[in-house]
Structures are given as C-alpha cells and as structure tokens.
Tab-separated table of C-alpha atoms in Angstrom:
chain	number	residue	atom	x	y	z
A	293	UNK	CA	10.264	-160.699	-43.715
A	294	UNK	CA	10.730	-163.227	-46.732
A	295	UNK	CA	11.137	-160.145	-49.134
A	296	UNK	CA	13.800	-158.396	-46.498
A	297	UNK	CA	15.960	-161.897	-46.295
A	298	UNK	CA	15.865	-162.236	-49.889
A	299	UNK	CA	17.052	-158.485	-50.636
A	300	UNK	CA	20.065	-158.843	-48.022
A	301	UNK	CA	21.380	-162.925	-49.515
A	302	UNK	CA	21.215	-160.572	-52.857
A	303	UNK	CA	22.918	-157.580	-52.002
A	304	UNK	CA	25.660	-159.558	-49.816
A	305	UNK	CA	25.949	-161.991	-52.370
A	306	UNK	CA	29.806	-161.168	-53.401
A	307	UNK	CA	31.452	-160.716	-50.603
A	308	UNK	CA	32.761	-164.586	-50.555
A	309	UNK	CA	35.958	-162.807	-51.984
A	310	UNK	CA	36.770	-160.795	-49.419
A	311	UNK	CA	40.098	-161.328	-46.933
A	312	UNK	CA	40.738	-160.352	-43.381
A	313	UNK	CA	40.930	-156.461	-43.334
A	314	UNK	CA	42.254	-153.877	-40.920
A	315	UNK	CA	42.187	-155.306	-37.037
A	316	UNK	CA	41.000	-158.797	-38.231
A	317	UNK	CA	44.736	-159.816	-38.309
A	318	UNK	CA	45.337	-159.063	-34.477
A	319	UNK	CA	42.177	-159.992	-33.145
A	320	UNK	CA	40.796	-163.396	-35.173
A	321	UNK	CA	43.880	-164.162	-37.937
A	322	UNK	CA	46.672	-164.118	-35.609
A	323	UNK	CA	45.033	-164.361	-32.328
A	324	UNK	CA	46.352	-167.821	-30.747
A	325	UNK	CA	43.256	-167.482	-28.467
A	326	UNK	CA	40.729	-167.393	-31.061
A	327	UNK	CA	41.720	-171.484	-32.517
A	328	UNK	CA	38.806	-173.299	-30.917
A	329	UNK	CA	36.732	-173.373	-28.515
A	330	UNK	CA	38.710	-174.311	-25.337
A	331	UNK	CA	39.383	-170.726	-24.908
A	332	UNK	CA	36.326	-169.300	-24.522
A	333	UNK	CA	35.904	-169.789	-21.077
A	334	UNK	CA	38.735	-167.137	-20.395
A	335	UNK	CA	37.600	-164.709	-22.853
A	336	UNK	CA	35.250	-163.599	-19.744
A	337	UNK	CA	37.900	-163.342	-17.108
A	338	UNK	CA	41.247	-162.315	-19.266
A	339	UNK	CA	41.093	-159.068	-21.303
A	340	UNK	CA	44.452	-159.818	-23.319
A	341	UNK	CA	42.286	-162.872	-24.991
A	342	UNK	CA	40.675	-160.047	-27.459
A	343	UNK	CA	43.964	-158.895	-29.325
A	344	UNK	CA	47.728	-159.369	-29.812
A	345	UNK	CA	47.882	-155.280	-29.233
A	346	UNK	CA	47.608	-154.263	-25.909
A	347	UNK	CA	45.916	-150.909	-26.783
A	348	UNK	CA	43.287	-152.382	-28.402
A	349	UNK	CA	42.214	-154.755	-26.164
A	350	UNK	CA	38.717	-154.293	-25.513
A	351	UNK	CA	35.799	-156.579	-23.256
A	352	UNK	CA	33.652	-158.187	-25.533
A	353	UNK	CA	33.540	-161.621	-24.725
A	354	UNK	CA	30.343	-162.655	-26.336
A	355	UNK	CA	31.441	-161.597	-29.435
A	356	UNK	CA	34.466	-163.508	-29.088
A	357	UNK	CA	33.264	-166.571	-28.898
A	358	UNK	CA	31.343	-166.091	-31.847
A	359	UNK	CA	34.589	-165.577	-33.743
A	360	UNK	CA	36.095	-168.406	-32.540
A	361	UNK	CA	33.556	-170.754	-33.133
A	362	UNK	CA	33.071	-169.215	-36.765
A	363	UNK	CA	37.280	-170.129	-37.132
A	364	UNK	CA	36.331	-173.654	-35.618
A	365	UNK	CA	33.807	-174.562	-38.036
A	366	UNK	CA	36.056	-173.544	-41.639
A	367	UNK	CA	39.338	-174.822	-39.767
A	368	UNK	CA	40.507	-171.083	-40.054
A	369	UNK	CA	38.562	-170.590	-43.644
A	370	UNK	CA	36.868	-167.564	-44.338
A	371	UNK	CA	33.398	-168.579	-45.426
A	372	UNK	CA	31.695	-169.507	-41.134
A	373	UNK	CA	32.621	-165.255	-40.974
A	374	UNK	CA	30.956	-164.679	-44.134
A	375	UNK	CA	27.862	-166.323	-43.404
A	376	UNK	CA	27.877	-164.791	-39.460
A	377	UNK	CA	27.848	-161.357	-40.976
A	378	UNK	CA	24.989	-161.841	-43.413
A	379	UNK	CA	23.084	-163.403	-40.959
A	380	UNK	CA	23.790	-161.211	-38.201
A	381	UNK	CA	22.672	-158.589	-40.501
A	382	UNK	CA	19.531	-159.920	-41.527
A	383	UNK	CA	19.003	-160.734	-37.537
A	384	UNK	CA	19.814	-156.843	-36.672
A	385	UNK	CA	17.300	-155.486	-39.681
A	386	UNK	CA	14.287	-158.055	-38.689
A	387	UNK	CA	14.872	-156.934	-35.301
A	388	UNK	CA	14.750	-153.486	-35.885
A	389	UNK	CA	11.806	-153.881	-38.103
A	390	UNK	CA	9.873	-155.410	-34.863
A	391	UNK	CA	11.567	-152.828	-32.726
A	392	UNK	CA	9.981	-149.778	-34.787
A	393	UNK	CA	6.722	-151.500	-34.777
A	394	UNK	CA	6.224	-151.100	-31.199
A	395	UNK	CA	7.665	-147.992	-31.283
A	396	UNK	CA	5.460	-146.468	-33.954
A	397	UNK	CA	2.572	-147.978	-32.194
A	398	UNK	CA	3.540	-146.587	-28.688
A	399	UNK	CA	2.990	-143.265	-30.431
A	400	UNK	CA	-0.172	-143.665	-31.667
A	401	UNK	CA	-3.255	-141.849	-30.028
A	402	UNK	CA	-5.439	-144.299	-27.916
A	403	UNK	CA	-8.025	-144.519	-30.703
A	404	UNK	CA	-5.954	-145.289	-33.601
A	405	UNK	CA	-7.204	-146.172	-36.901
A	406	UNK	CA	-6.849	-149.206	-38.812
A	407	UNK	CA	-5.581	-146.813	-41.668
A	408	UNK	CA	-3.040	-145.533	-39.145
A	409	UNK	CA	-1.640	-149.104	-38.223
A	410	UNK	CA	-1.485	-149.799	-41.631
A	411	UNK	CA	0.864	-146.943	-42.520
A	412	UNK	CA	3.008	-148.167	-39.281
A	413	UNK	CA	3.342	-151.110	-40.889
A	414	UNK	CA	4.777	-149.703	-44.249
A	415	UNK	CA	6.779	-147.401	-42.057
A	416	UNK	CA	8.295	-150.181	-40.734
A	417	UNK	CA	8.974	-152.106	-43.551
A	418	UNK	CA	10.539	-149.406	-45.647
A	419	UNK	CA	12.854	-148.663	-42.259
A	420	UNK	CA	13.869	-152.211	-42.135
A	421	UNK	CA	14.307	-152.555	-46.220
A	422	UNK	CA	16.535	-149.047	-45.656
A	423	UNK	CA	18.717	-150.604	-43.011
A	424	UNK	CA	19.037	-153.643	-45.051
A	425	UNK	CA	20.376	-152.165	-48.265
A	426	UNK	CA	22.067	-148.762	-47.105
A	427	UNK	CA	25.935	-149.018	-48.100
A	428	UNK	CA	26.835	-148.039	-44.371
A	429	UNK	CA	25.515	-151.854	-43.880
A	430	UNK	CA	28.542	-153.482	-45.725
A	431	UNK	CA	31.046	-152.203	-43.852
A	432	UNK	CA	30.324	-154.417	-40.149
A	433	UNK	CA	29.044	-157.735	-43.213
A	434	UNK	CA	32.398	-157.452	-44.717
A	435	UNK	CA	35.007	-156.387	-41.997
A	436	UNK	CA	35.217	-159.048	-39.943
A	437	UNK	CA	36.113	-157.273	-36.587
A	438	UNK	CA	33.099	-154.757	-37.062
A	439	UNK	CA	30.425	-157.211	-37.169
A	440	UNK	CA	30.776	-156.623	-33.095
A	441	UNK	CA	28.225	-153.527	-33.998
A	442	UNK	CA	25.837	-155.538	-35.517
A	443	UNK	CA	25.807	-157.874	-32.669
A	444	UNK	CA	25.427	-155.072	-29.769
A	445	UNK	CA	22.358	-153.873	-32.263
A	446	UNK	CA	20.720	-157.375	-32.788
A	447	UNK	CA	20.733	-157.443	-28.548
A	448	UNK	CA	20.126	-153.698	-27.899
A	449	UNK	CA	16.924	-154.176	-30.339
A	450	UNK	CA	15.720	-157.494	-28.750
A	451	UNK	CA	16.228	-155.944	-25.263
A	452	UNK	CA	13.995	-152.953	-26.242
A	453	UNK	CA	11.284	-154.357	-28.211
A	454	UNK	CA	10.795	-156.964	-25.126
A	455	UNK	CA	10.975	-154.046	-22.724
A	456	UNK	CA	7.894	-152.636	-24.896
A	457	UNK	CA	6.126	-155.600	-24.933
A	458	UNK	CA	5.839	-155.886	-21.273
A	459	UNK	CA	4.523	-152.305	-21.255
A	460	UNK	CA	1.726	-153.088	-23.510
A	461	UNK	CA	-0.363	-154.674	-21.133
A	462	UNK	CA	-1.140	-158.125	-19.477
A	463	UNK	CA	0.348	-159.026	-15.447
A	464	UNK	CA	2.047	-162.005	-13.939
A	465	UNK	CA	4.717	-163.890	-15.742
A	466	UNK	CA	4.279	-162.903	-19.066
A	467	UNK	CA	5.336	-159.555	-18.446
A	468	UNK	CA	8.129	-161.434	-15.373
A	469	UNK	CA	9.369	-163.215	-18.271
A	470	UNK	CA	9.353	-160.340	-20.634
A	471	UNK	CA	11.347	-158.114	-18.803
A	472	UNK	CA	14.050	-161.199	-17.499
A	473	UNK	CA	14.668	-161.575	-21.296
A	474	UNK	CA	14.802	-158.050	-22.028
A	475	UNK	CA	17.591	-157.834	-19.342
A	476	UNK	CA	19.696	-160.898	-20.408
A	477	UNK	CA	19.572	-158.912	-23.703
A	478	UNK	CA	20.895	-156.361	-22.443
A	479	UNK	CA	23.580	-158.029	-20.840
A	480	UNK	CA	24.490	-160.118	-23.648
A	481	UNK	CA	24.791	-156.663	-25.836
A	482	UNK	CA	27.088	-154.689	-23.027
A	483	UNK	CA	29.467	-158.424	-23.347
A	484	UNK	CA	29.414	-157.728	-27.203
A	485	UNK	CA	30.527	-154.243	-27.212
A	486	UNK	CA	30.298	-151.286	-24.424
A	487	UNK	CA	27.901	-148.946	-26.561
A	488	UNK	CA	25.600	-151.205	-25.224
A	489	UNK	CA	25.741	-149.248	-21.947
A	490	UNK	CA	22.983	-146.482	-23.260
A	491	UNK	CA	20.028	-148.644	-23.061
A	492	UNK	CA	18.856	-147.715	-20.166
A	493	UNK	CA	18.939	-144.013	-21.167
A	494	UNK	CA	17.450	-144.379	-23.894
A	495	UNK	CA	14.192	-146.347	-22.233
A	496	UNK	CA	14.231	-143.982	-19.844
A	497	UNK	CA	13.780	-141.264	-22.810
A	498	UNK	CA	10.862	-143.722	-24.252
A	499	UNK	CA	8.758	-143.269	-21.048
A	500	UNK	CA	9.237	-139.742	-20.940
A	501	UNK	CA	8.479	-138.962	-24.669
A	502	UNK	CA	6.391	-141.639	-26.022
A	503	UNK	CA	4.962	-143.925	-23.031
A	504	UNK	CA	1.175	-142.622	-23.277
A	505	UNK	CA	0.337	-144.879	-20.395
A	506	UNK	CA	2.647	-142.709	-17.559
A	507	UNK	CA	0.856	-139.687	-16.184
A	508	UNK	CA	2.394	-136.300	-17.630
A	509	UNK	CA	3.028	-134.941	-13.757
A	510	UNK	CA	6.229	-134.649	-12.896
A	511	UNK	CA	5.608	-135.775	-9.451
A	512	UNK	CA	7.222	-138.617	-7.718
A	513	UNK	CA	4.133	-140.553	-7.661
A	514	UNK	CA	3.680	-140.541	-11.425
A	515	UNK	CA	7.696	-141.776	-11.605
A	516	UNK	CA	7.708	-143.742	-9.127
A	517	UNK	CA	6.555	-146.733	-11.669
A	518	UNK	CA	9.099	-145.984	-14.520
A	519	UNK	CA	12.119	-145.899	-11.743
A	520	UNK	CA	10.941	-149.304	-10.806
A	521	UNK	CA	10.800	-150.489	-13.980
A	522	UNK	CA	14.637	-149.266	-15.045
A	523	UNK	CA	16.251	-150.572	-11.554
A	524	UNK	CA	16.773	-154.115	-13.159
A	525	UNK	CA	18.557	-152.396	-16.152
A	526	UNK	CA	21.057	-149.875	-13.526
A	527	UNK	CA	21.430	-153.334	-11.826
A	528	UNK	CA	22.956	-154.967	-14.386
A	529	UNK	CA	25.125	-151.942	-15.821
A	530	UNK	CA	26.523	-152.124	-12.250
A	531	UNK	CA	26.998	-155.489	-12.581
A	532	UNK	CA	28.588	-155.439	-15.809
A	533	UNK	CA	30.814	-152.253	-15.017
A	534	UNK	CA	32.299	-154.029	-12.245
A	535	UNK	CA	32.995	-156.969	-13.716
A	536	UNK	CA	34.894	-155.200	-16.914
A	537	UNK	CA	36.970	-153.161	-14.041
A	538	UNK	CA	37.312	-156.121	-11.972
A	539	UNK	CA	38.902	-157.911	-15.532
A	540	UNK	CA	40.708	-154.880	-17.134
A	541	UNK	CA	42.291	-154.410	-13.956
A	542	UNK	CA	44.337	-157.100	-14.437
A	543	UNK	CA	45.695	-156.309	-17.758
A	544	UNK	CA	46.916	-152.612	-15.911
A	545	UNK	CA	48.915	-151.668	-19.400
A	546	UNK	CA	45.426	-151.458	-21.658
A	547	UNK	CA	44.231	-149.330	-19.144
A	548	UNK	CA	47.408	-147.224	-18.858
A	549	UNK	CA	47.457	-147.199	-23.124
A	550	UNK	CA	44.111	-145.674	-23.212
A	551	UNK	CA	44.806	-143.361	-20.882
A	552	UNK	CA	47.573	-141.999	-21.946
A	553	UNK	CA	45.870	-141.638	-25.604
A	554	UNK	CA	43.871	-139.173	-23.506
A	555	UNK	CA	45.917	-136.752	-22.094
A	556	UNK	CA	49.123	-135.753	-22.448
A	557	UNK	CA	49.041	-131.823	-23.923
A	558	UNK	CA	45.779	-131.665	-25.276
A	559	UNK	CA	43.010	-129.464	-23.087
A	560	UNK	CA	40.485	-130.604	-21.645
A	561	UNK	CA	37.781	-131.865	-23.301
A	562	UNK	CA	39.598	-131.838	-26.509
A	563	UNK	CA	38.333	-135.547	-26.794
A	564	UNK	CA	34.700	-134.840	-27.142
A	565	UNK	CA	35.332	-131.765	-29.163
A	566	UNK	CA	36.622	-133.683	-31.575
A	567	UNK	CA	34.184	-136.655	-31.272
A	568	UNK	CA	31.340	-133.662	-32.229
A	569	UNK	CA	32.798	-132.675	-35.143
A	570	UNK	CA	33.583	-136.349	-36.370
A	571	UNK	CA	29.682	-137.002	-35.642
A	572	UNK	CA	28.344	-134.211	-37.917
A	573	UNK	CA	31.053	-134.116	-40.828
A	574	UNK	CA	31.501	-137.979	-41.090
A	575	UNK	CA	28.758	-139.956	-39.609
A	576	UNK	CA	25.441	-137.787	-40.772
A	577	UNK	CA	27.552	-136.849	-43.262
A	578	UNK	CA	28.124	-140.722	-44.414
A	579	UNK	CA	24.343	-141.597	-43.506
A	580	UNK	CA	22.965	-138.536	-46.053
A	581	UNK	CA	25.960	-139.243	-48.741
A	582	UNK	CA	27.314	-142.996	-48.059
A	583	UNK	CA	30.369	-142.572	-50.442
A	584	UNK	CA	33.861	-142.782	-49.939
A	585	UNK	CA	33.704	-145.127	-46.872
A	586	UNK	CA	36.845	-145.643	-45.038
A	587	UNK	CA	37.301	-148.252	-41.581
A	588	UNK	CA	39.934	-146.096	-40.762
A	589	UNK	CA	39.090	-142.742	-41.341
A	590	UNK	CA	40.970	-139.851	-39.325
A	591	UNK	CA	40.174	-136.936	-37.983
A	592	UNK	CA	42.517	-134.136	-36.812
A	593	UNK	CA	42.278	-133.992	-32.454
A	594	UNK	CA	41.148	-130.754	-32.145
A	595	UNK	CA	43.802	-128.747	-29.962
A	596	UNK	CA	42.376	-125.659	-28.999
A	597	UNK	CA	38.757	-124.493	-28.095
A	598	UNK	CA	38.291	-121.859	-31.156
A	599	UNK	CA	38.533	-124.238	-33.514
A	600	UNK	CA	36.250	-123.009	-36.453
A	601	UNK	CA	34.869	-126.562	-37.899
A	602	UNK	CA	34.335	-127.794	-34.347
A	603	UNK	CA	32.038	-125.056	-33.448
A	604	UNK	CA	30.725	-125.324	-36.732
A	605	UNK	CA	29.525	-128.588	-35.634
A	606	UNK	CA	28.267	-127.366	-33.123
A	607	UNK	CA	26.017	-124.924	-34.478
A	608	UNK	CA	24.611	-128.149	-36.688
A	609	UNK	CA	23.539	-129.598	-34.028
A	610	UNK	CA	22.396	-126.653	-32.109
A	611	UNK	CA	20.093	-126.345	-35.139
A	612	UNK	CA	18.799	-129.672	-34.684
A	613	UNK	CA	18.272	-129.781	-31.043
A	614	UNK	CA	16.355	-125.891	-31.898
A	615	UNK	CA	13.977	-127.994	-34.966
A	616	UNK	CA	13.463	-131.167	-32.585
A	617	UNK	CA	12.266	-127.696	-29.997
A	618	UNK	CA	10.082	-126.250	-32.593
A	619	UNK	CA	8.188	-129.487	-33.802
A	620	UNK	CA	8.341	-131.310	-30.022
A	621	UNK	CA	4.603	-132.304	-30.466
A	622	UNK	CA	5.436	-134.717	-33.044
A	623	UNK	CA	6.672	-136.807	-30.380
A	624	UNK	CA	7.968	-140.169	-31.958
A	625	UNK	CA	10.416	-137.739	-34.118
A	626	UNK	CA	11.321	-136.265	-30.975
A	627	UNK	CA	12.188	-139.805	-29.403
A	628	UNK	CA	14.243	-140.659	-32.549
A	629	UNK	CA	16.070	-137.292	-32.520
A	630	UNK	CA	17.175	-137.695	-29.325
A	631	UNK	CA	17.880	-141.370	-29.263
C-alpha cells in the first residue's frame, strides 16, 4: 500500500497547474450554490443546485458537497480540488486492491494452496499498481467535474468488498454490521453518481458465478438465501429511485431536456445502438491504446439500424460473449467479463 501511494503522489505530481476544464465552469466555478457550505443541505432536495445548465443537471448530492467544501477550504483556489482528486484516487485504487482480494479468493478451490494465495496477492497488487498509473486515471484527477467517477468507484468498491466479507463466514453482528455498511455504501455511491445503480446486479452475478458456498441447483431452496441477502440492496435502489424522481420532479424542464435529447426522429433504440459502438471503438479501444484522450469526445447518433460500424460492434462483442462461452470454467474471468 506504501509503494501504491507513493507511485500515484509521483505520477500526479504536476497537475498543480491545471485550471477548471470543460463543465467545471457551470457546475463548481460559476455555480453560486457551490460558495460554502450553507448550501449543502439543499443539494439533497433541489436538483438545479448541481449546474447553471438545466440539461445537465444531474442528482449527485454527495459529490456536491465535496466540491463545495473543497471551494471552502482554498476560498475558491484550486489546490483543496487538486488534492481531493489524488486522494480520491489513491482511495479508489487501495480499494480496489482489497476488493480483488476477496474476489480472487472467492474463486479459489476449498483447498487452496499457500502458493495459490500468494499469486492472489501479486495479482492484486499488479491490478491495483495498473489502475493507479493507467493514463485513463488522469482524466477524473485532473477534470474537476469527473472526479464524481472516482467517488461512485471508491463506494461501489467499499460496498462490495464488505458484502464479501460478510459472506466469508462468522454470524451475529459482525456480519449485521457488515452488510449495514455495505448498504450505506451503496447508498452513498448511487448520491455520487447514478452508475451506482448496478451493484446489485453485479452481486447478484458474484453468487451465481463465483460464490462456492451456494448450492449449484437451481431450485428455490438453494436461492432462497442469495434473494435474502440482495433485498436490503433492491430496498435501497427503491429508496433512492424515488427520492431522485420525487426531487427531479420538481425541476420538470431537466427532465423534459433529457427527454427530448431522446427522441425526436431518431428510431428506436438508436440510443443504445450508438452507446455499443461508442463502448467497443472508444472505451476498450482507450483501455488497450490510452492515447488521444478527449472529455468530450463525439460520436455520430447512429440513425438507421444497418449501420455497418454499429453492427461491427456488435460482432466484437458477440465474439467476446462466444470466448467468455468457450472458457466459462475459468470462472473468476467469467465474473469479470461480465461485470
């Protein structure tokens, strides 16, 4: 952990230079809201707190407050948002590296060797030391208004790696408190941004694919336990999806802005097409070959359903889901595949 903080204060080290970029000027620069702390309070109840634009208003009032108390502490200065994203970072990558710990582990066979814990542990730590240094990291560290993703991932991690500690054994209130914290995780990453919202997929994946302790049946009495176990985490989705309606309903023009960027002429599903082909030709794309980074990059809406590079991108990931088919008894590969 000491060699991970040291290689992320080094590889952050020059971005004291940098100036409010892209969004930053609507949402924390010019944002009367985001002066002090007397606001914050409202940043849970009043949507048109997170930006001068209406269409970009979004619900994250967690993150928020975080900006505001980083402009409370410099008096508007740059260096409190600075020092938030490198140690945000460094919270999301030590995270992580517990996070893929207990994931690693939940894979292993019942009668593990101490050689194969040992290579879990390197696993880890080279994971964690990739995260740390990969040049898709600088991006949320130096652009103020992204460091939202590094928040949701500090809080999605720490809700995950608790939920996998209360599997690992033990009764009473260690696991009780275990899983309470693992929920106000959760919570406090669907208040920092909405991505938040596929936790409880994705755990449900991990006790499907990797949980060695469930029965393989697929009867109800073998999932009886794991549905248990999720209904605090559909609880407070619910919880959390109401209260962002209950909020954005009262700021009716975000909600008519985003809609509208939605329809209009385009066919259906147009949306998602498009959000396939940005996923394989910019983000694997960018996480294979991390050059020529842009915060703004665009991508042509695709506008009718034959469009070559769409189904191009398609077939990529067709090819994917067919390899994660063909090698599905390597099961932790599986997991991260699908995660």
């Amino acid at each position: 952990m000491v060699g991970l903080t040291l290689v992320i204060a080094l590889a952050h080290a020059n971005i004291t230079g940098e100036e409010y970029l892209f969004d930053d000027w609507h949402v924390i620069e010019q944002n009367p809201a985001v002066r002090g702390l007397d606001d914050i309070p409202s940043y849970f109840v009043d949507i048109s707190t997170f930006s001068l634009m209406p269409g970009n208003r979004d619900y994250r009032p967690v993150w928020l407050s975080f900006m505001a108390v980083c402009y409370w502490l410099g008096g508007g200065a740059l260096w409190p948002f600075h020092l938030f994203g490198v140690l945000l970072h460094l919270a999301a990558v030590l995270t992580w590296y517990v996070l893929s710990r207990l994931l690693l582990t939940s894979a292993l066979p019942a009668k593990a060797s101490d050689r194969d814990r040992l290579t879990i542990e390197g696993a880890a730590t080279l994971g964690a030391g990739l995260f740390a240094l990969h040049p898709l990291a600088t991006q949320p560290v130096n652009y103020f208004s992204a460091s939202s993703v590094i928040m949701v991932a500090v809080f999605y991690f720490a809700a995950f790696a608790c939920y996998l500690s209360a599997q690992g054994g033990g009764r009473g209130q260690r696991v009780t408190m275990l899983l309470g914290v693992s929920c106000l995780c959760y919570l406090l990453a669907l208040l920092s941004k909405p991505i938040a919202v596929t936790l409880p997929v994705t755990l449900l994946l991990w006790e499907l694919v990797l949980n060695r302790r469930r029965p393989k049946s697929w009867s109800w009495s073998s999932l009886e336990p794991t549905a248990w176990r999720l209904v605090p985490y559909a609880a407070v989705t619910f919880v959390y999806l109401g209260l962002r309606s209950l909020v954005s309903a009262r700021s009716v023009g975000v909600l008519t802005d985003t809609i509208a960027s939605r329809t209009g002429s385009e066919f259906l599903g147009g949306h998602y097409l498009t959000q396939t082909k940005a996923l394989v030709f910019y983000y694997l794309r960018l996480a294979a070959w991390p050059f020529r980074q842009n915060v703004d990059f665009e991508f042509a809406r695709v506008q009718t359903a034959g469009d070559p590079v769409t189904w191009l991108a398609v077939l990529v990931l067709a090819g994917i889901a067919a390899l994660v088919y063909r090698y599905r008894e390597h099961r932790d590969m599986v997991f991260l595949v699908l995660w």
